[in-house]
Coordinates of C-alpha atoms in Angstrom, one line a residue:
M16 CA 0.0 0.0 0.0
T17 CA 1.3 3.4 -1.0
D18 CA 2.0 5.7 2.0
P19 CA 0.1 9.0 1.4
A20 CA 3.0 10.9 2.9
D21 CA 5.1 9.7 -0.1
L22 CA 2.6 10.6 -2.8
T23 CA 2.9 13.4 -5.3
V24 CA -0.4 14.8 -6.6
T25 CA -1.0 17.1 -9.6
I26 CA -4.4 18.7 -9.9
V27 CA -5.3 20.0 -13.4
D28 CA -8.2 22.5 -13.6
G29 CA -10.0 22.3 -16.9
Y30 CA -12.6 24.7 -15.6
V31 CA -16.2 24.2 -14.8
D32 CA -19.4 26.1 -15.6
E33 CA -22.6 24.9 -14.0
P34 CA -26.0 26.5 -13.3
A35 CA -24.7 27.5 -9.9
H36 CA -20.9 27.4 -10.2
F37 CA -18.3 29.4 -12.1
G38 CA -14.7 28.2 -12.5
V39 CA -13.3 29.8 -15.7
P40 CA -10.7 32.4 -14.9
P41 CA -10.7 34.9 -13.3
Y42 CA -12.9 32.6 -11.2
I43 CA -11.5 29.6 -9.3
S44 CA -14.2 27.0 -8.5
T45 CA -14.5 25.2 -5.2
Y46 CA -13.5 21.8 -6.7
P47 CA -9.7 22.2 -6.9
R48 CA -9.6 23.8 -3.5
F49 CA -11.8 21.2 -1.8
T50 CA -9.9 18.4 -3.6
A51 CA -6.5 19.8 -2.5
G52 CA -7.8 20.0 1.0
A53 CA -9.0 16.4 0.8
V54 CA -5.7 14.9 -0.3
V55 CA -3.9 16.8 2.4
D56 CA -6.4 15.7 5.0
A57 CA -5.7 12.1 3.8
G58 CA -2.0 12.5 4.5
V59 CA -0.4 14.0 1.4
P60 CA 2.0 16.8 2.4
E61 CA 0.9 20.2 1.2
S62 CA 4.3 20.7 -0.5
N63 CA 3.6 17.6 -2.7
V64 CA 0.4 19.0 -4.2
V65 CA 0.8 20.9 -7.6
Y66 CA -2.0 22.8 -9.2
H67 CA -2.1 23.9 -12.9
T68 CA -4.8 25.3 -15.1
I69 CA -5.4 24.0 -18.6
D70 CA -4.3 27.3 -20.0
E71 CA -1.0 27.0 -18.2
L72 CA -0.4 23.6 -19.8
R73 CA -1.2 25.0 -23.2
E74 CA 1.2 27.8 -22.8
D75 CA 4.1 25.9 -21.3
R76 CA 4.7 22.3 -22.4
Q77 CA 7.3 21.8 -19.7
K78 CA 4.6 21.9 -17.1
W79 CA 3.3 18.6 -18.6
R80 CA 6.1 16.9 -16.6
D81 CA 4.0 17.5 -13.5
V82 CA 1.2 15.6 -15.2
A83 CA 3.5 12.8 -16.3
D84 CA 5.5 12.4 -13.1
A85 CA 2.7 12.6 -10.5
D86 CA 1.7 9.5 -8.6
L87 CA -1.8 10.8 -8.8
M88 CA -3.1 13.1 -11.5
I89 CA -6.6 14.6 -10.9
Y90 CA -8.4 16.2 -13.7
I91 CA -11.3 18.5 -12.7
G92 CA -13.7 20.0 -15.3
G93 CA -17.1 20.0 -17.0
M94 CA -19.5 22.5 -18.6
T95 CA -23.2 21.9 -18.0
V96 CA -24.2 25.4 -19.3
P97 CA -22.7 26.9 -22.5
G98 CA -20.9 30.2 -22.3
K99 CA -18.3 32.5 -23.9
Y100 CA -15.2 33.2 -22.0
V101 CA -12.5 35.9 -21.9
G102 CA -10.2 35.0 -19.0
G103 CA -9.6 31.4 -20.0
T104 CA -10.6 28.6 -22.4
P105 CA -12.2 25.4 -21.0
A106 CA -10.6 22.1 -21.8
E107 CA -12.0 20.3 -24.9
P108 CA -12.6 16.5 -24.7
D109 CA -9.5 15.8 -26.8
E110 CA -7.3 17.7 -24.3
V111 CA -8.8 15.8 -21.4
R112 CA -7.9 12.5 -23.1
E113 CA -4.4 13.7 -23.7
L114 CA -3.9 14.4 -20.0
A115 CA -4.9 10.8 -19.2
W116 CA -2.5 9.5 -21.9
V117 CA 0.4 11.6 -20.6
A118 CA -0.1 10.7 -16.9
E119 CA 2.2 7.8 -16.0
G120 CA 0.7 7.5 -12.5
T121 CA -2.9 7.0 -11.6
A122 CA -5.4 9.2 -13.4
L123 CA -8.6 10.3 -11.7
M124 CA -11.3 12.5 -13.4
G125 CA -14.2 14.3 -11.7
G126 CA -16.4 17.3 -11.4
P127 CA -19.5 18.1 -13.5
I128 CA -17.8 16.3 -16.4
R129 CA -19.3 13.2 -14.8
F130 CA -22.7 14.3 -16.1
G131 CA -21.5 14.1 -19.7
V132 CA -19.5 15.6 -22.5
G133 CA -20.2 16.6 -26.1
D134 CA -18.1 17.0 -29.1
E135 CA -17.2 20.6 -28.0
N136 CA -18.1 23.0 -25.2
A137 CA -21.2 24.6 -26.7
G138 CA -25.0 24.7 -26.4
G139 CA -27.5 22.8 -28.6
Q140 CA -25.8 19.5 -27.9
D141 CA -26.6 16.0 -26.6
M142 CA -24.1 15.1 -23.8
E143 CA -22.8 11.6 -23.1
R144 CA -21.0 10.1 -20.2
K145 CA -17.5 9.0 -21.2
N146 CA -14.5 7.9 -19.2
L147 CA -12.1 9.5 -21.7
D148 CA -9.4 6.8 -20.9
Y149 CA -9.0 7.6 -17.2
D150 CA -8.2 5.0 -14.6
F151 CA -11.0 6.2 -12.3
V152 CA -14.0 8.5 -12.8
A153 CA -15.6 10.0 -9.7
K154 CA -19.3 9.4 -10.1
G155 CA -19.9 11.1 -6.8
D156 CA -17.9 14.1 -5.3
I157 CA -14.4 14.4 -6.8
E158 CA -13.0 15.6 -3.4
A159 CA -14.5 12.5 -1.6
A160 CA -13.1 10.2 -4.3
A161 CA -9.6 11.8 -4.0
Y162 CA -9.6 11.4 -0.3
D163 CA -10.7 7.8 -0.4
L164 CA -8.3 7.0 -3.3
V165 CA -5.3 8.4 -1.4
D166 CA -6.5 6.8 1.9
S167 CA -6.7 3.4 0.1
G168 CA -3.1 3.7 -1.2
L169 CA -4.4 4.4 -4.8
E170 CA -6.2 1.0 -4.9
G171 CA -9.8 2.4 -5.3
F172 CA -12.8 4.1 -3.8
G173 CA -16.5 3.8 -3.6
N174 CA -18.5 6.6 -5.3
R175 CA -20.0 8.8 -2.6
M176 CA -20.9 12.3 -1.7
R177 CA -18.9 14.1 1.0
D178 CA -20.6 15.2 4.2
N179 CA -20.6 18.7 5.7
E180 CA -18.1 17.8 8.4
E181 CA -15.6 16.7 5.7
L182 CA -16.4 19.8 3.7
D183 CA -15.6 22.1 6.6
R184 CA -12.2 20.5 6.9
W185 CA -11.3 20.3 3.3
A186 CA -12.6 23.8 2.4
A187 CA -10.4 25.4 5.1
T188 CA -7.4 23.1 4.4
G189 CA -7.4 23.5 0.6
A190 CA -7.1 27.3 0.6
F191 CA -3.4 27.1 -0.1
V192 CA -3.9 26.0 -3.7
I193 CA -5.0 29.4 -4.8
E194 CA -1.4 30.6 -4.4
Q195 CA -0.5 28.4 -7.4
H196 CA -3.2 30.0 -9.7
P197 CA -1.6 32.2 -12.4
N198 CA -4.1 35.0 -11.6
H199 CA -3.2 35.1 -7.9
P200 CA -3.6 37.3 -6.0
D201 CA -4.8 40.4 -7.8
H202 CA -7.0 39.0 -10.5
L203 CA -8.6 36.0 -9.0
I204 CA -12.2 35.7 -7.6
C205 CA -13.0 32.7 -5.3
E206 CA -16.3 31.0 -5.9
M207 CA -17.9 30.2 -2.6
E208 CA -20.3 27.4 -1.9
T209 CA -23.1 28.1 0.6
S210 CA -25.3 25.1 -0.5
R211 CA -25.9 22.8 -3.4
G212 CA -28.9 20.9 -4.7
C213 CA -32.3 22.4 -5.4
A214 CA -35.8 22.1 -4.1
Y215 CA -37.2 22.4 -7.6
R216 CA -36.9 20.1 -10.6
C217 CA -36.7 22.1 -13.9
S218 CA -36.4 19.7 -16.8
F219 CA -33.0 20.8 -18.1
C220 CA -31.0 21.6 -14.9
T221 CA -28.2 19.4 -13.5
E222 CA -28.4 21.1 -10.0
P223 CA -31.2 18.8 -8.8
L224 CA -28.8 15.9 -9.5
Y225 CA -27.0 17.0 -6.3
G226 CA -30.3 16.3 -4.4
N227 CA -32.3 18.5 -2.1
P228 CA -30.7 21.7 -0.8
A229 CA -27.8 21.0 1.7
F230 CA -26.6 24.1 3.4
R231 CA -23.3 24.9 5.0
T232 CA -23.3 26.9 8.2
A233 CA -22.4 30.6 8.1
D234 CA -19.5 29.9 10.4
S235 CA -18.1 27.3 7.9
V236 CA -18.3 29.6 4.9
V237 CA -16.8 32.5 6.9
K238 CA -13.9 30.3 8.1
E239 CA -13.1 29.4 4.5
V240 CA -13.2 33.0 3.5
E241 CA -10.8 33.8 6.4
N242 CA -8.3 31.1 5.2
L243 CA -8.5 32.3 1.6
Y244 CA -8.1 35.9 2.8
D245 CA -5.0 34.9 4.7
R246 CA -3.6 33.4 1.5
G247 CA -4.1 36.6 -0.4
A248 CA -7.6 36.4 -1.8
R249 CA -9.5 39.7 -1.8
H250 CA -12.4 38.8 -4.2
F251 CA -15.3 36.5 -3.3
R252 CA -18.5 35.4 -5.0
L253 CA -21.3 33.5 -3.2
G254 CA -22.2 31.7 -6.4
R255 CA -22.4 28.1 -5.5
Q256 CA -26.1 27.8 -4.6
A257 CA -29.4 27.6 -6.3
D258 CA -30.9 30.5 -4.2
I259 CA -28.9 32.7 -1.9
L260 CA -32.1 34.0 -0.2
A261 CA -32.9 30.5 1.0
F262 CA -29.5 30.1 2.8
G263 CA -29.8 28.7 6.2
G264 CA -33.4 27.8 5.8
D265 CA -35.5 25.0 4.5
G266 CA -34.4 25.4 0.9
E267 CA -37.3 27.6 -0.1
A268 CA -38.2 30.4 2.5
P269 CA -35.7 33.2 3.1
N270 CA -33.7 33.4 6.3
P271 CA -32.5 37.0 6.9
D272 CA -30.8 36.2 10.2
A273 CA -28.6 33.5 8.5
L274 CA -27.7 35.9 5.7
R275 CA -26.8 38.6 8.3
R276 CA -24.4 36.1 10.0
L277 CA -23.0 35.1 6.7
Y278 CA -22.4 38.6 5.2
G279 CA -21.5 40.2 8.5
G280 CA -19.0 37.5 9.2
I281 CA -17.3 37.7 5.8
R282 CA -16.9 41.5 6.3
E283 CA -15.4 40.9 9.7
V284 CA -12.7 38.4 8.6
A285 CA -12.0 40.1 5.3
P286 CA -12.1 43.8 6.1
D287 CA -10.2 44.9 3.0
L288 CA -12.0 42.7 0.4
G289 CA -12.3 44.1 -3.1
T290 CA -15.3 42.2 -4.3
L291 CA -18.3 40.5 -2.6
H292 CA -20.9 39.4 -5.1
L293 CA -23.4 36.6 -5.5
D294 CA -25.1 34.8 -8.3
N295 CA -28.4 32.8 -8.1
V296 CA -31.7 34.0 -6.6
N297 CA -34.9 32.2 -7.3
P298 CA -37.6 34.8 -8.2
I299 CA -40.3 32.5 -6.8
T300 CA -38.8 33.0 -3.3
I301 CA -39.2 36.7 -3.6
V302 CA -42.9 36.6 -4.7
G303 CA -43.7 33.8 -2.2
W304 CA -42.1 35.6 0.8
P305 CA -41.9 39.3 -0.2
E306 CA -41.3 40.9 3.2
K307 CA -38.6 38.4 4.3
S308 CA -37.0 38.7 0.9
R309 CA -37.0 42.5 1.1
E310 CA -35.2 42.2 4.5
A311 CA -32.7 39.7 3.0
L312 CA -32.0 41.9 0.0
R313 CA -31.4 44.9 2.2
I314 CA -28.8 42.9 4.2
I315 CA -27.1 41.9 1.0
A316 CA -27.0 45.4 -0.4
E317 CA -25.6 46.7 2.8
H318 CA -22.6 44.4 2.8
N319 CA -21.9 43.7 -0.9
T320 CA -19.9 45.7 -3.4
A321 CA -21.5 47.6 -6.2
G322 CA -22.3 46.0 -9.6
D323 CA -23.7 42.8 -8.0
T324 CA -26.1 40.6 -10.0
A325 CA -28.8 38.3 -8.8
A326 CA -29.4 35.8 -11.7
F327 CA -33.1 34.9 -12.1
G328 CA -33.8 31.6 -13.8
L329 CA -37.0 32.6 -15.7
E330 CA -35.8 30.5 -18.6
S331 CA -39.0 31.1 -20.6
A332 CA -41.9 33.6 -20.5
D333 CA -44.0 31.2 -22.5
P334 CA -46.6 29.4 -20.3
V335 CA -46.6 26.4 -22.5
V336 CA -42.8 25.9 -22.1
Q337 CA -43.1 26.7 -18.4
E338 CA -45.7 23.9 -18.0
E339 CA -43.9 21.3 -20.0
N340 CA -40.5 21.8 -18.3
N341 CA -41.7 22.2 -14.7
L342 CA -40.4 25.8 -14.5
N343 CA -41.5 27.3 -11.2
V344 CA -42.0 31.0 -12.0
S345 CA -44.3 32.7 -14.4
A346 CA -43.5 35.9 -16.4
D347 CA -45.8 38.0 -14.1
E348 CA -44.1 36.6 -11.0
C349 CA -40.7 37.1 -12.4
F350 CA -41.6 40.7 -13.2
E351 CA -42.7 41.3 -9.6
A352 CA -39.4 39.9 -8.3
V353 CA -37.5 42.2 -10.7
K354 CA -39.5 45.1 -9.3
I355 CA -38.8 44.2 -5.7
V356 CA -35.0 43.9 -6.2
N357 CA -35.0 47.2 -8.0
E358 CA -36.9 48.9 -5.1
V359 CA -34.7 47.4 -2.4
A360 CA -31.2 47.2 -3.8
G361 CA -31.2 49.2 -7.1
W362 CA -29.5 52.2 -5.5
R363 CA -26.0 53.4 -6.2
P364 CA -23.2 54.2 -3.7
G365 CA -23.8 57.8 -2.9
D366 CA -27.6 57.7 -3.4
D367 CA -30.2 57.3 -0.7
P368 CA -31.3 53.6 -0.6
A369 CA -34.9 54.9 -0.1
D370 CA -34.8 56.4 -3.6
A371 CA -34.2 53.0 -5.3
P372 CA -34.1 52.3 -8.2
T373 CA -31.9 55.2 -9.0
H374 CA -31.0 56.1 -12.6
G375 CA -31.1 59.2 -14.7
S376 CA -29.2 62.5 -14.6
N377 CA -29.4 62.9 -10.8
A378 CA -28.1 59.4 -9.9
A379 CA -24.7 58.8 -8.5
S380 CA -21.9 57.8 -10.9
R381 CA -21.5 54.2 -9.8
L382 CA -23.2 50.9 -10.8
P383 CA -26.2 50.0 -8.6
K384 CA -25.6 47.8 -5.6
L385 CA -27.7 44.8 -6.7
L386 CA -29.8 44.2 -9.8
P387 CA -31.5 41.1 -11.3
G388 CA -30.1 39.2 -14.2
I389 CA -32.5 37.3 -16.5
N390 CA -31.6 33.8 -17.8
L391 CA -33.5 32.7 -20.9
L392 CA -33.0 29.2 -22.2
H393 CA -34.0 27.9 -25.7
G394 CA -34.6 24.4 -27.1
L395 CA -36.8 23.4 -24.1
K396 CA -39.8 21.1 -24.6
G397 CA -42.8 22.8 -26.0
E398 CA -40.8 25.7 -27.6
R399 CA -42.6 27.2 -30.6
E400 CA -42.3 30.4 -32.6
E401 CA -44.6 32.2 -30.1
T402 CA -42.0 31.5 -27.3
F403 CA -39.6 34.0 -28.7
E404 CA -42.4 36.7 -28.8
H405 CA -43.3 35.9 -25.2
N406 CA -39.7 36.5 -24.1
K407 CA -39.4 39.7 -26.0
R408 CA -42.6 41.1 -24.5
F409 CA -41.5 40.3 -21.0
L410 CA -38.2 42.1 -21.5
Q411 CA -39.8 45.1 -23.1
R412 CA -42.2 45.3 -20.2
V413 CA -39.3 45.5 -17.7
Y414 CA -37.7 48.2 -19.7
D415 CA -40.9 50.2 -20.2
E416 CA -41.7 50.2 -16.5
G417 CA -38.4 52.0 -15.8
L418 CA -36.8 49.0 -14.1
M419 CA -33.2 47.7 -14.5
V420 CA -31.6 44.4 -15.1
R421 CA -27.9 44.0 -15.1
R422 CA -27.7 41.5 -18.0
I423 CA -29.9 39.2 -20.1
N424 CA -28.3 35.7 -20.6
I425 CA -29.7 33.9 -23.7
R426 CA -28.6 30.3 -24.2
Q427 CA -29.5 27.1 -25.9
V428 CA -30.0 23.9 -23.9
M429 CA -27.4 21.2 -23.2
A430 CA -29.3 17.9 -22.7
F431 CA -27.8 15.6 -20.0
D432 CA -28.6 12.1 -18.9
G433 CA -30.5 12.2 -15.6
T434 CA -32.5 15.3 -16.5
D435 CA -36.0 15.3 -18.1
M436 CA -34.5 16.9 -21.2
S437 CA -32.5 13.8 -22.0
D438 CA -35.4 12.3 -24.0
T439 CA -35.9 15.4 -26.1
G440 CA -32.2 16.1 -26.4
A441 CA -31.1 19.1 -28.5
D442 CA -33.4 18.4 -31.4
I443 CA -35.6 21.5 -30.7
A444 CA -32.6 23.7 -30.3
R445 CA -31.2 22.6 -33.6
D446 CA -34.5 23.0 -35.4
H447 CA -34.9 26.6 -34.1
K448 CA -31.3 27.6 -34.6
Q449 CA -32.0 30.3 -37.2
L450 CA -35.0 31.6 -35.4
F451 CA -32.9 31.8 -32.2
K452 CA -30.2 33.8 -33.9
T453 CA -32.6 36.4 -35.3
Y454 CA -34.4 36.7 -32.0
K455 CA -31.1 37.1 -30.0
K456 CA -30.0 39.9 -32.3
E457 CA -33.3 41.7 -31.8
V458 CA -33.0 41.5 -28.1
R459 CA -29.5 42.8 -28.1
E460 CA -30.5 45.8 -30.3
E461 CA -33.9 46.6 -28.9
I462 CA -33.5 45.8 -25.2
D463 CA -29.8 45.3 -24.2
Q464 CA -28.4 48.5 -25.5
P465 CA -31.0 50.9 -24.1
M466 CA -31.0 49.0 -20.8
L467 CA -27.2 49.3 -20.6
R468 CA -27.5 53.1 -21.1
R469 CA -29.9 53.1 -18.1
V470 CA -27.8 50.9 -15.8
A471 CA -24.4 52.5 -16.7
P472 CA -25.0 55.9 -18.3
A473 CA -22.2 58.0 -19.7
G474 CA -20.1 59.2 -16.8
T475 CA -20.5 56.1 -14.7
V476 CA -17.2 55.3 -13.0
L477 CA -16.0 51.6 -13.0
P478 CA -13.2 51.2 -10.5
N479 CA -10.4 48.6 -10.9
V480 CA -10.9 47.5 -14.5
H481 CA -8.3 44.8 -15.2
L482 CA -6.9 45.2 -18.7
E483 CA -7.0 41.8 -20.4
Y484 CA -6.4 41.9 -24.2
H485 CA -6.0 44.1 -27.3
Q486 CA -8.2 44.2 -30.3
D487 CA -8.6 46.6 -33.2
G488 CA -6.5 49.3 -31.6
R489 CA -8.3 49.1 -28.3
T490 CA -7.7 47.6 -24.9
F491 CA -10.4 45.5 -23.3
G492 CA -10.8 44.8 -19.6
R493 CA -13.3 43.9 -16.9
Q494 CA -13.9 44.4 -13.2
L495 CA -13.9 41.3 -11.0
G496 CA -17.4 40.2 -10.1
T497 CA -20.6 38.6 -11.3
Y498 CA -21.2 39.1 -15.0
P499 CA -18.8 42.2 -15.2
L500 CA -19.2 44.7 -18.0
L501 CA -16.7 44.3 -20.8
V502 CA -15.0 47.7 -21.3
G503 CA -13.2 48.9 -24.4
I504 CA -10.7 51.7 -24.0
P505 CA -9.1 53.6 -26.9
G506 CA -5.5 52.7 -27.6
E507 CA -3.3 49.8 -26.6
R508 CA -2.5 50.0 -22.9
E509 CA -0.2 47.7 -20.9
L510 CA -2.0 44.5 -20.1
G511 CA -2.3 43.2 -16.6
K512 CA -2.7 46.6 -15.2
T513 CA -5.8 47.9 -13.3
I514 CA -7.3 51.3 -13.9
D515 CA -10.5 53.2 -13.1
V516 CA -12.6 54.0 -16.2
A517 CA -15.5 56.3 -16.9
V518 CA -18.2 55.1 -19.4
V519 CA -18.6 57.2 -22.6
D520 CA -20.5 54.9 -25.0
H521 CA -22.5 51.7 -25.1
G522 CA -22.6 48.5 -27.2
Y523 CA -25.1 45.7 -26.8
R524 CA -23.2 43.9 -24.0
S525 CA -20.2 46.1 -23.5
V526 CA -19.2 49.8 -23.0
T527 CA -16.5 52.1 -24.2
G528 CA -14.6 54.0 -21.5
V529 CA -11.8 56.4 -20.9
P530 CA -9.4 56.5 -18.0
Y531 CA -10.8 58.2 -14.9
P532 CA -10.1 60.9 -14.0
L533 CA -9.2 62.0 -17.5
D534 CA -6.3 64.4 -17.7
F535 CA -6.9 66.8 -20.6
N536 CA -3.3 67.6 -20.7
E537 CA -2.3 64.0 -21.3
A538 CA -5.3 62.4 -23.0
S539 CA -4.8 61.0 -26.5
M540 CA -6.8 62.1 -29.5
D541 CA -8.7 58.8 -29.5
E542 CA -9.6 59.2 -25.8
L543 CA -10.8 62.8 -26.3
T544 CA -12.8 61.9 -29.4
A545 CA -14.6 59.1 -27.5
I546 CA -16.2 61.6 -25.1
P547 CA -19.8 62.5 -26.2
G548 CA -19.9 65.8 -27.9
I549 CA -16.2 66.0 -28.8
G550 CA -15.4 65.3 -32.4
R551 CA -12.0 64.9 -33.9
S552 CA -11.7 68.6 -34.8
T553 CA -12.5 69.7 -31.3
A554 CA -10.2 67.1 -29.9
G555 CA -7.4 68.5 -32.1
D556 CA -8.1 72.0 -30.7
I557 CA -7.9 70.7 -27.2
V558 CA -4.5 69.1 -27.9
V559 CA -3.2 72.3 -29.6
N560 CA -4.3 74.6 -26.7
R561 CA -2.7 72.6 -23.9
P562 CA -2.0 73.0 -21.0
Y563 CA -5.1 73.6 -18.9
T564 CA -5.4 74.3 -15.2
D565 CA -8.7 72.6 -14.8
A566 CA -11.6 71.1 -16.9
A567 CA -13.4 74.5 -17.1
D568 CA -10.4 75.9 -19.1
V569 CA -10.9 73.3 -21.9
G570 CA -13.6 75.5 -23.3
V571 CA -15.9 73.0 -25.2
D572 CA -19.6 72.8 -25.4
A573 CA -19.7 69.2 -24.2
D574 CA -20.1 68.4 -20.5
V575 CA -16.7 67.1 -19.6
T576 CA -16.9 67.5 -15.8
K577 CA -18.2 64.0 -15.3
Y578 CA -14.9 62.6 -16.6
V579 CA -12.7 64.4 -14.1
Q580 CA -12.7 64.3 -10.3

């Protein structure tokens, strides 16, 4: 039997994306952290655990030696919702196989990949369970499998789910692994699990495959945050749950006291955090318990950082689709939930919370504290041409009522074994592909862009935008957080830096910005021209007439005061 103290372990993060879990950089999911904690708890020295992302392996073939030489190579990955990514590229099935072929020791695979893989990471696909040539596939929790495999001397394990006592140990112990992430410490956001499983059974969703809601205690989550904070983490997202409002309760009703302990505790152990965001909120919770939900939302908005998003799983505004897929919220109920979040948390730092939702010329120049996001899913059972019209009418109603949503996520279904969609598969999504493309374009043009102007009008300041890539003579970056805005800045700036930006213009899903505060004595022609009301001729005059003592000296008709401090 192999002594755990002699084992070397390499964990490869191929990234995950689930209905209630992010893991593509700049996010790091819970899986590699819990798994690292599990193998250390089983006796492997912390110094014997190596962590690599799939992007690291693509960029540096020498790091594949860690895959080849490890006594135990653990691959973690799996996409159960389709997405587009900027910070990293999820591993494709062929890459996952190659890892198994290269590994000379024992190869273990786990994470949501156990639910199935397609030909590529994309929507509109049927997903199949495959072992991809690994010695072992964890059909339960990867962290439990890793613990048991190490404990057995690499001889095997029984598929099982970990319990909360184990999770408390492994979550705290595994914090060290974030120090090996290439984005650590400044551009890394730690996904935090508060619960998993779901009380509802929507046809397409893999979250119910984890069972009924199982909640951690507030103390457990806070302790994990404290350990991560001590290891340099400053950005946290309470994203691993089906409904944050139900935390600490029965899985359905809100528990404001539990949220107060959770959020207050995080703020106490991480006093200088940079980001505290969340993800999923079930709109049926808000309409079912409106007063408790209002109190819970007030607690969140008091403790979070601005620009936060509560993703609402409406999925479809069509009553036929709702009925056939066991969706638990109607369009009218979702609208009411959108309204309540706006009224309680749609205020901006510097505004009076009682005035929420705040937008327009008198609103403060920051993003709102917390807004809903709307998830729409296509290819579900019962979908018809009218479905697309139902969805557009719902979105138009939200806009016409003066409300705000932070983003609208439009996807096509991925059909997994174990869900009700497995019988239908991706056939409907494929049949409606062209209709879907036309509808998506219309939503972007007719709803997304005007909504973005309302949420982030010209002059809105976005602090700490991390510069990520160059394209077409511009630099693009994002803040850390839930569904951050993509920001394009004129000119090619040094990547990896973080700057404050003021919004000047709007795309469908992104904004154009200039450095904030803008120095009119140093600004480039492209930056000056980007400001509303300043054309190229005026920008040339500004450059010729430098220097200026303050913005008032610039002498242009456009309002430039919002771009200077």
